[in-house]
Amino acid sequence: WIYQTCVRTQLDNMHSGIPSDCPHLERLGYTGDGELMCETAMMLLDAKRFYRKWLEDIRDSQDTVSGHVQYTAPYFRCGGGPGGWGSAIIEVPYTYYKLYVDKSVLEEYLPHALKYFDYLDSASKDDLVVTDQPGLWCLGDWCTPEEIAIPQPFVNNYFYIKSLDRAMEVCDILGKPELKESLAARRKIKVDALVKAYFDPATGDFAGNIQGANAFAVDRGLGDERTLLNMVKHYEAETLYDTGIFGTDIVTRVLFDKGYDRLAFELLTSKGKYGFYHWMKAGCTTFPEYWTFKRSQNHPMFGAVTKYLFTRLLGIQNAAAGFEKVLIAPKLVEGMKKASGFITTEKGKIAVSYEKREEGVSFRIEIPAGIMASFCLEKTEMSLHTGENSFEI
C-alpha cells in the first residue's frame, strides 16, 4: 500500500516539470517537499528529464544578491524555512548525480550552493541559523502530529551541516581539495554551535530527544552512544511516528542504518494513531498532508520513506554513482516472510526477491549485464559474477 500510494501521489503532483506539493490547493513546487521526494521519485519513475528541468527552476529562483534559495521553484510567495527547503540547491543536484552520473550538474550547481551557504551565515546568530526572509515563515520541521516542538534553529543547522557534507563529497568528485578544507572548517563551527546549544551531556540527548531530534544528530555523526540508544528506547516504548516530514524520513533511515531493522519495520507498519496503516485503514488512496488528516489529502512528502522498501528491506543499494556498482544487502526482519520488487536504472532492471522457508532463505536476484554487483547478508559478502544476470542463492 505504501509503494502504490507513493507512486500515485507523486504522479498526481508531476506536471510541466514541477513536483508540486498538492494538485488542488497551493499546487506549488515546494523545495522542501521536492527535496524529500527526489531520490524516491528518481529511483521509481523515469524522471531524469523532469528533475533536470526542475533543477533549473531552483537555480533561476535563487536570489542573485543575497543567495537565498526560495521555498518554491518556480517561485511564488509562500512559506518555508532556511533548512530543509533551501538545501534543495545542493541535495537535488547531488541526488541527480548519484543516480545519473552527470558531473556537469555538480559543476553547475556547486557555486549556487556556496552562495547559499554565505546567506545562511548571514541569517545566523551565535552560528545557529535562526531566521529567514523578514515577514515569512521560518520553519524547521513541518507537519508533526502534535504541535511542532523540535527547535527550528536545531533543524536548520542540521540541514546546513548536511548540505556542507554533500558539498564536501562534491569537492571529492570534482577534485577541489582546497574548497573542501574550507567547507570542513565551516562545518566544525556549525557543529560546535549546535552541540553547545542543544546537547545535554547529562543525558546524551539533543533538544530533549523531542520529535526525532536525536535521529537528526545521529544522522550527522553527533552525540554519543546514549543519543542513539535513547532514540531507540523512545520508539520501542510507543511504536508510532511523532515526527514531521523530515524527521519521519531521518528516523526511519537511522534505525535501518544503525542495525535496528525490526524497529524501523515496526514503525513503517505501526497500527498506532500516527502511521501509514492508520491512513490505509481510513481508505486513503493518496498520502495526506498531516498524520491527523488535516487539510489536504494528497501530499507526497511523507512518501520519502518508500525508497527504504527498496534500498533497505530489499537491499538494492547504489554503491557507485549511476549504479555502476550495486550491493544487494537485504534486511530480513521478523514479520515479513517474503518480499519482491525491482527498480529500473539506465543500465536496466535490478530485481530482488526472497522467501523464508524452514530450511533457510532463498533469494533470486537479477542484475543487468555490465554492472559490478555483490551480495551481503549478515556481514557475509560474495561477488555476483559479471556476464550472468540471474542468480539464485
Coordinates of C-alpha atoms in Angstrom, one line a residue:
W1 CA 0.0 0.0 0.0
I2 CA 2.8 2.4 0.8
Y3 CA 4.5 1.8 -2.5
Q4 CA 1.3 2.0 -4.6
T5 CA 0.2 5.1 -2.7
C6 CA 3.6 6.8 -3.1
V7 CA 3.6 6.4 -6.8
R8 CA 0.0 7.5 -7.2
T9 CA 0.6 10.6 -5.1
Q10 CA 3.8 11.5 -6.8
L11 CA 2.3 11.2 -10.3
D12 CA -0.6 13.3 -9.2
N13 CA 2.0 16.0 -8.5
M14 CA 4.2 15.9 -11.5
H15 CA 3.1 18.5 -14.1
S16 CA 5.1 20.7 -16.5
G17 CA 8.3 19.7 -14.9
I18 CA 7.2 20.8 -11.5
P19 CA 6.9 18.5 -8.5
S20 CA 4.0 20.2 -6.7
D21 CA 3.0 19.8 -3.1
C22 CA -0.6 19.1 -3.9
P23 CA -2.7 19.1 -7.1
H24 CA -5.7 21.0 -5.8
L25 CA -4.7 23.7 -3.2
E26 CA -1.3 25.6 -3.5
R27 CA -0.1 23.5 -6.4
L28 CA 3.5 24.8 -5.9
G29 CA 6.9 23.3 -6.4
Y30 CA 7.9 23.5 -2.8
T31 CA 11.7 22.9 -2.5
G32 CA 11.3 21.1 0.9
D33 CA 8.7 18.6 -0.4
G34 CA 10.6 18.2 -3.7
E35 CA 14.0 17.6 -2.0
L36 CA 12.4 15.0 0.3
M37 CA 10.9 13.1 -2.6
C38 CA 13.6 13.5 -5.3
E39 CA 15.5 10.3 -4.6
T40 CA 12.4 8.2 -4.3
A41 CA 10.9 9.7 -7.5
M42 CA 14.2 9.4 -9.5
M43 CA 14.5 5.7 -8.4
L44 CA 11.0 4.6 -9.0
L45 CA 10.0 6.7 -12.0
D46 CA 11.5 7.7 -15.3
A47 CA 12.2 11.1 -14.0
K48 CA 15.6 12.2 -15.3
R49 CA 14.5 15.0 -17.7
F50 CA 11.8 16.0 -15.2
Y51 CA 14.3 16.8 -12.4
R52 CA 16.9 18.3 -14.8
K53 CA 14.3 20.8 -15.7
W54 CA 13.3 21.4 -12.0
L55 CA 16.9 22.0 -11.1
E56 CA 16.9 24.9 -13.4
D57 CA 13.8 26.3 -11.7
I58 CA 15.6 26.1 -8.3
R59 CA 18.6 27.9 -9.7
D60 CA 16.6 30.5 -11.5
S61 CA 14.6 31.3 -8.4
Q62 CA 17.7 31.9 -6.2
D63 CA 18.1 35.5 -5.1
T64 CA 21.2 36.6 -7.0
V65 CA 22.0 39.3 -4.4
S66 CA 21.6 37.5 -1.1
G67 CA 21.9 33.9 -2.2
H68 CA 18.6 32.9 -0.5
V69 CA 17.0 29.9 -2.1
Q70 CA 13.3 30.2 -2.4
Y71 CA 10.7 27.9 -0.8
T72 CA 9.2 27.1 -4.2
A73 CA 10.6 26.7 -7.7
P74 CA 9.3 28.4 -9.8
Y75 CA 8.9 31.0 -7.0
F76 CA 5.6 32.1 -5.7
R77 CA 5.3 34.0 -2.4
C78 CA 4.8 31.3 0.3
G79 CA 6.3 29.9 3.5
G80 CA 9.1 27.5 4.3
G81 CA 12.4 27.7 6.0
P82 CA 16.2 28.0 5.5
G83 CA 16.8 24.4 6.4
G84 CA 15.1 21.6 4.5
W85 CA 13.8 24.0 1.8
G86 CA 16.8 25.9 0.7
S87 CA 19.1 22.9 0.9
A88 CA 17.5 21.7 -2.3
I89 CA 20.1 23.7 -4.1
I90 CA 22.7 21.1 -3.2
E91 CA 20.7 18.0 -2.3
V92 CA 18.8 17.7 -5.6
P93 CA 21.9 18.0 -7.8
Y94 CA 23.8 15.6 -5.5
T95 CA 21.0 13.0 -5.8
Y96 CA 20.7 13.6 -9.5
Y97 CA 24.4 12.8 -9.9
K98 CA 24.2 9.7 -7.7
L99 CA 21.5 8.3 -9.9
Y100 CA 22.6 9.6 -13.3
V101 CA 26.4 10.2 -13.2
D102 CA 26.2 13.7 -14.6
K103 CA 29.1 15.7 -13.3
S104 CA 28.1 18.8 -15.2
V105 CA 25.2 19.2 -12.8
L106 CA 27.6 19.3 -9.8
E107 CA 29.9 21.8 -11.6
E108 CA 26.9 24.0 -12.4
Y109 CA 25.2 24.0 -9.0
L110 CA 28.1 24.0 -6.5
P111 CA 28.7 27.8 -6.9
H112 CA 25.0 28.3 -6.2
A113 CA 25.2 26.2 -3.1
L114 CA 28.3 28.2 -1.9
K115 CA 26.4 31.4 -2.3
Y116 CA 23.5 29.9 -0.3
F117 CA 25.9 28.9 2.5
D118 CA 27.0 32.6 2.7
Y119 CA 23.3 33.5 3.0
L120 CA 22.9 31.0 5.9
D121 CA 25.8 32.6 7.7
S122 CA 24.2 36.0 7.3
A123 CA 21.0 34.5 8.8
S124 CA 22.8 33.1 11.8
K125 CA 23.0 34.2 15.4
D126 CA 25.7 32.6 17.6
D127 CA 26.4 30.3 14.5
L128 CA 22.8 28.9 14.6
V129 CA 20.6 29.5 11.6
V130 CA 17.7 31.4 13.3
T131 CA 15.9 33.4 10.7
D132 CA 15.0 33.6 7.0
Q133 CA 13.2 36.2 5.0
P134 CA 11.6 39.0 7.0
G135 CA 7.8 38.6 7.2
L136 CA 7.8 35.0 6.0
W137 CA 7.7 31.7 7.9
C138 CA 10.9 30.2 9.4
L139 CA 10.2 26.5 9.8
G140 CA 12.4 23.7 10.9
D141 CA 10.4 20.5 10.6
W142 CA 6.8 20.6 9.4
C143 CA 3.5 18.6 9.8
T144 CA 4.4 16.9 13.1
P145 CA 1.3 15.1 14.5
E146 CA 1.3 17.3 17.7
E147 CA 2.4 20.9 17.8
I148 CA 5.9 21.5 16.4
A149 CA 8.3 21.3 19.4
I150 CA 11.6 20.4 17.8
P151 CA 13.6 23.7 17.7
Q152 CA 13.8 25.5 14.4
P153 CA 17.5 26.5 14.6
F154 CA 18.4 22.9 15.5
V155 CA 16.7 21.6 12.4
N156 CA 18.1 24.4 10.2
N157 CA 21.6 23.8 11.4
Y158 CA 21.2 20.1 10.8
F159 CA 20.4 20.8 7.2
Y160 CA 23.2 23.3 6.9
I161 CA 25.6 20.6 8.2
K162 CA 24.2 18.0 5.9
S163 CA 24.5 20.4 2.9
L164 CA 28.1 21.0 3.8
D165 CA 28.7 17.3 3.9
R166 CA 27.2 17.0 0.4
A167 CA 29.3 19.8 -0.9
M168 CA 32.4 18.2 0.5
E169 CA 31.5 15.0 -1.3
V170 CA 31.1 17.0 -4.5
C171 CA 34.6 18.5 -3.9
D172 CA 36.0 15.0 -3.8
I173 CA 34.2 14.1 -7.1
L174 CA 35.3 17.3 -8.8
G175 CA 38.8 17.4 -7.4
K176 CA 38.6 20.6 -5.2
P177 CA 40.6 19.8 -2.1
E178 CA 41.2 23.4 -1.0
L179 CA 37.5 24.2 -1.2
K180 CA 36.7 21.0 0.8
E181 CA 39.1 22.1 3.5
S182 CA 37.3 25.5 3.9
L183 CA 33.9 23.8 4.0
A184 CA 35.2 21.4 6.7
A185 CA 36.2 24.4 8.8
R186 CA 32.7 25.9 8.3
R187 CA 31.1 22.6 9.3
K188 CA 33.0 22.5 12.6
I189 CA 31.7 25.9 13.5
K190 CA 28.2 24.9 12.9
V191 CA 28.5 21.6 14.7
D192 CA 30.1 23.2 17.7
A193 CA 27.2 25.7 17.8
L194 CA 24.6 23.0 17.6
V195 CA 26.2 20.9 20.3
K196 CA 26.7 23.8 22.6
A197 CA 23.0 24.9 22.2
Y198 CA 21.2 21.6 22.2
F199 CA 23.3 18.7 23.5
D200 CA 22.7 17.6 27.2
P201 CA 25.9 15.9 28.4
A202 CA 23.9 14.5 31.4
T203 CA 21.5 12.5 29.2
G204 CA 23.1 12.3 25.8
D205 CA 20.0 13.9 24.2
F206 CA 19.7 16.7 21.7
A207 CA 16.8 19.0 22.3
G208 CA 15.3 16.6 24.8
N209 CA 15.0 13.9 22.2
I210 CA 11.8 15.6 21.0
Q211 CA 10.2 14.6 17.7
G212 CA 13.2 12.7 16.4
A213 CA 15.8 15.2 17.5
N214 CA 18.3 12.5 18.4
A215 CA 17.9 10.9 15.0
F216 CA 18.9 14.3 13.3
A217 CA 22.0 14.3 15.4
V218 CA 23.0 10.7 14.9
D219 CA 22.5 11.1 11.1
R220 CA 25.3 13.6 11.1
G221 CA 27.5 11.6 13.4
L222 CA 26.9 13.7 16.5
G223 CA 26.3 12.7 20.1
D224 CA 27.5 9.6 21.9
E225 CA 26.2 6.1 22.4
R226 CA 23.4 7.3 24.6
T227 CA 22.0 9.5 21.8
L228 CA 21.1 6.6 19.6
L229 CA 20.0 4.3 22.5
N230 CA 17.7 6.9 23.9
M231 CA 16.1 7.3 20.5
V232 CA 15.6 3.6 20.2
K233 CA 14.1 3.3 23.7
H234 CA 11.7 6.2 22.8
Y235 CA 10.3 4.4 19.7
E236 CA 10.3 1.0 21.4
A237 CA 8.1 2.4 24.2
E238 CA 5.5 3.6 21.7
T239 CA 5.9 2.5 18.2
L240 CA 4.4 5.3 16.2
Y241 CA 5.8 8.3 14.4
D242 CA 5.9 11.6 16.4
T243 CA 7.8 13.3 13.6
G244 CA 7.2 15.7 10.8
I245 CA 8.0 15.4 7.1
F246 CA 11.8 15.5 7.6
G247 CA 12.0 13.7 10.9
T248 CA 10.0 10.7 9.6
D249 CA 12.5 10.1 6.8
I250 CA 15.5 10.6 9.1
V251 CA 14.3 8.4 12.0
T252 CA 13.5 5.5 9.6
R253 CA 16.8 5.7 7.8
V254 CA 18.9 6.0 11.0
L255 CA 17.1 2.9 12.5
F256 CA 17.8 0.9 9.4
D257 CA 21.4 2.0 9.1
K258 CA 22.2 1.5 12.8
G259 CA 21.0 -2.1 12.8
Y260 CA 17.5 -1.6 14.3
D261 CA 15.8 -3.0 11.2
R262 CA 13.0 -4.6 13.2
L263 CA 12.1 -1.3 14.9
A264 CA 12.2 0.6 11.6
F265 CA 9.9 -2.0 10.0
E266 CA 7.6 -1.8 13.0
L267 CA 7.3 2.0 12.6
L268 CA 6.6 1.6 8.9
T269 CA 3.8 -0.9 9.7
S270 CA 2.6 0.5 13.0
K271 CA -1.1 0.4 13.7
G272 CA -0.8 3.4 16.0
K273 CA -2.8 6.6 15.5
Y274 CA 0.1 8.2 13.6
G275 CA 1.3 6.0 10.8
F276 CA 0.7 4.6 7.3
Y277 CA -1.6 1.8 8.5
H278 CA -3.9 4.4 10.0
W279 CA -4.2 6.1 6.7
M280 CA -4.7 2.9 4.8
K281 CA -7.5 1.7 7.0
A282 CA -9.2 5.1 6.6
G283 CA -9.4 4.4 2.9
C284 CA -6.7 6.8 1.7
T285 CA -5.6 6.3 -1.9
T286 CA -3.0 9.2 -1.7
F287 CA -0.9 10.4 1.2
P288 CA -2.5 13.1 3.4
E289 CA -0.6 16.2 4.3
Y290 CA -0.9 15.6 8.0
W291 CA -0.9 12.4 10.1
T292 CA -4.2 13.8 11.6
F293 CA -5.9 14.1 8.1
K294 CA -6.0 17.9 8.5
R295 CA -6.3 20.0 5.3
S296 CA -5.0 18.2 2.1
Q297 CA -5.4 14.5 1.4
N298 CA -2.9 14.5 -1.4
H299 CA 0.7 15.4 -0.5
P300 CA 3.6 13.2 -1.5
M301 CA 6.2 14.3 1.2
F302 CA 5.7 11.5 3.8
G303 CA 6.2 9.0 0.9
A304 CA 10.0 9.7 1.0
V305 CA 10.4 6.6 3.2
T306 CA 9.2 4.4 0.3
K307 CA 12.8 4.3 -1.0
Y308 CA 13.7 2.2 2.1
L309 CA 11.4 -0.6 0.9
F310 CA 13.9 -1.0 -2.0
T311 CA 17.2 0.2 -0.5
R312 CA 16.9 -1.4 2.9
L313 CA 14.3 -4.2 3.0
L314 CA 15.1 -5.5 -0.5
G315 CA 18.7 -4.2 -0.1
I316 CA 19.2 -2.7 -3.5
Q317 CA 22.0 -0.2 -2.8
N318 CA 23.7 2.1 -5.3
A319 CA 27.3 1.5 -4.4
A320 CA 28.7 3.8 -7.1
A321 CA 27.1 6.7 -9.0
G322 CA 24.7 5.6 -11.7
F323 CA 24.6 2.0 -10.3
E324 CA 28.0 1.2 -11.8
K325 CA 28.3 -1.0 -8.7
V326 CA 25.4 -2.5 -6.7
L327 CA 25.3 -4.0 -3.3
I328 CA 22.4 -6.3 -2.6
A329 CA 22.1 -6.3 1.2
P330 CA 18.5 -7.1 2.3
K331 CA 17.3 -6.6 5.8
L332 CA 15.4 -9.7 6.9
V333 CA 13.0 -8.6 9.5
E334 CA 10.7 -10.6 11.7
G335 CA 7.2 -10.3 10.5
M336 CA 8.0 -10.3 6.8
K337 CA 8.3 -13.8 5.3
K338 CA 8.8 -12.8 1.7
A339 CA 9.4 -9.8 -0.5
S340 CA 10.0 -9.0 -4.1
G341 CA 10.5 -5.9 -6.1
F342 CA 12.7 -4.1 -8.6
I343 CA 14.0 -0.7 -9.8
T344 CA 14.8 0.2 -13.4
T345 CA 18.1 2.1 -13.8
E346 CA 19.5 3.5 -17.0
K347 CA 21.6 0.2 -17.2
G348 CA 18.5 -1.9 -16.8
K349 CA 16.3 -3.7 -14.3
I350 CA 17.6 -4.7 -10.8
A351 CA 15.3 -7.2 -9.1
V352 CA 15.4 -8.9 -5.8
S353 CA 13.0 -11.5 -4.3
Y354 CA 13.3 -13.7 -1.3
E355 CA 11.3 -16.2 0.7
K356 CA 11.9 -17.6 4.2
R357 CA 11.5 -21.4 4.4
E358 CA 12.1 -24.0 7.1
E359 CA 15.4 -24.9 5.6
G360 CA 16.5 -21.3 5.2
V361 CA 16.0 -18.3 3.0
S362 CA 16.1 -18.5 -0.8
F363 CA 17.0 -15.4 -2.9
R364 CA 16.6 -14.6 -6.6
I365 CA 18.5 -11.7 -8.0
E366 CA 18.5 -10.1 -11.4
I367 CA 21.4 -7.7 -12.4
P368 CA 21.8 -6.1 -15.8
A369 CA 24.9 -7.0 -17.7
G370 CA 27.9 -4.8 -17.2
I371 CA 27.1 -3.9 -13.5
M372 CA 29.5 -5.0 -10.8
A373 CA 27.4 -6.5 -8.0
S374 CA 27.9 -8.2 -4.7
F375 CA 25.5 -9.8 -2.2
C376 CA 25.8 -9.3 1.5
L377 CA 23.8 -11.0 4.3
E378 CA 24.7 -10.7 8.0
K379 CA 28.2 -9.5 7.3
T380 CA 28.9 -12.3 4.8
E381 CA 29.6 -10.9 1.3
M382 CA 30.0 -12.6 -2.1
S383 CA 30.6 -11.3 -5.6
L384 CA 27.9 -11.9 -8.2
H385 CA 29.8 -12.8 -11.4
T386 CA 29.5 -10.4 -14.3
G387 CA 28.4 -12.0 -17.5
E388 CA 25.4 -13.6 -15.7
N389 CA 22.3 -11.7 -14.9
S390 CA 20.2 -14.1 -12.8
F391 CA 21.3 -15.6 -9.5
E392 CA 19.7 -17.9 -7.1
I393 CA 21.1 -18.1 -3.6

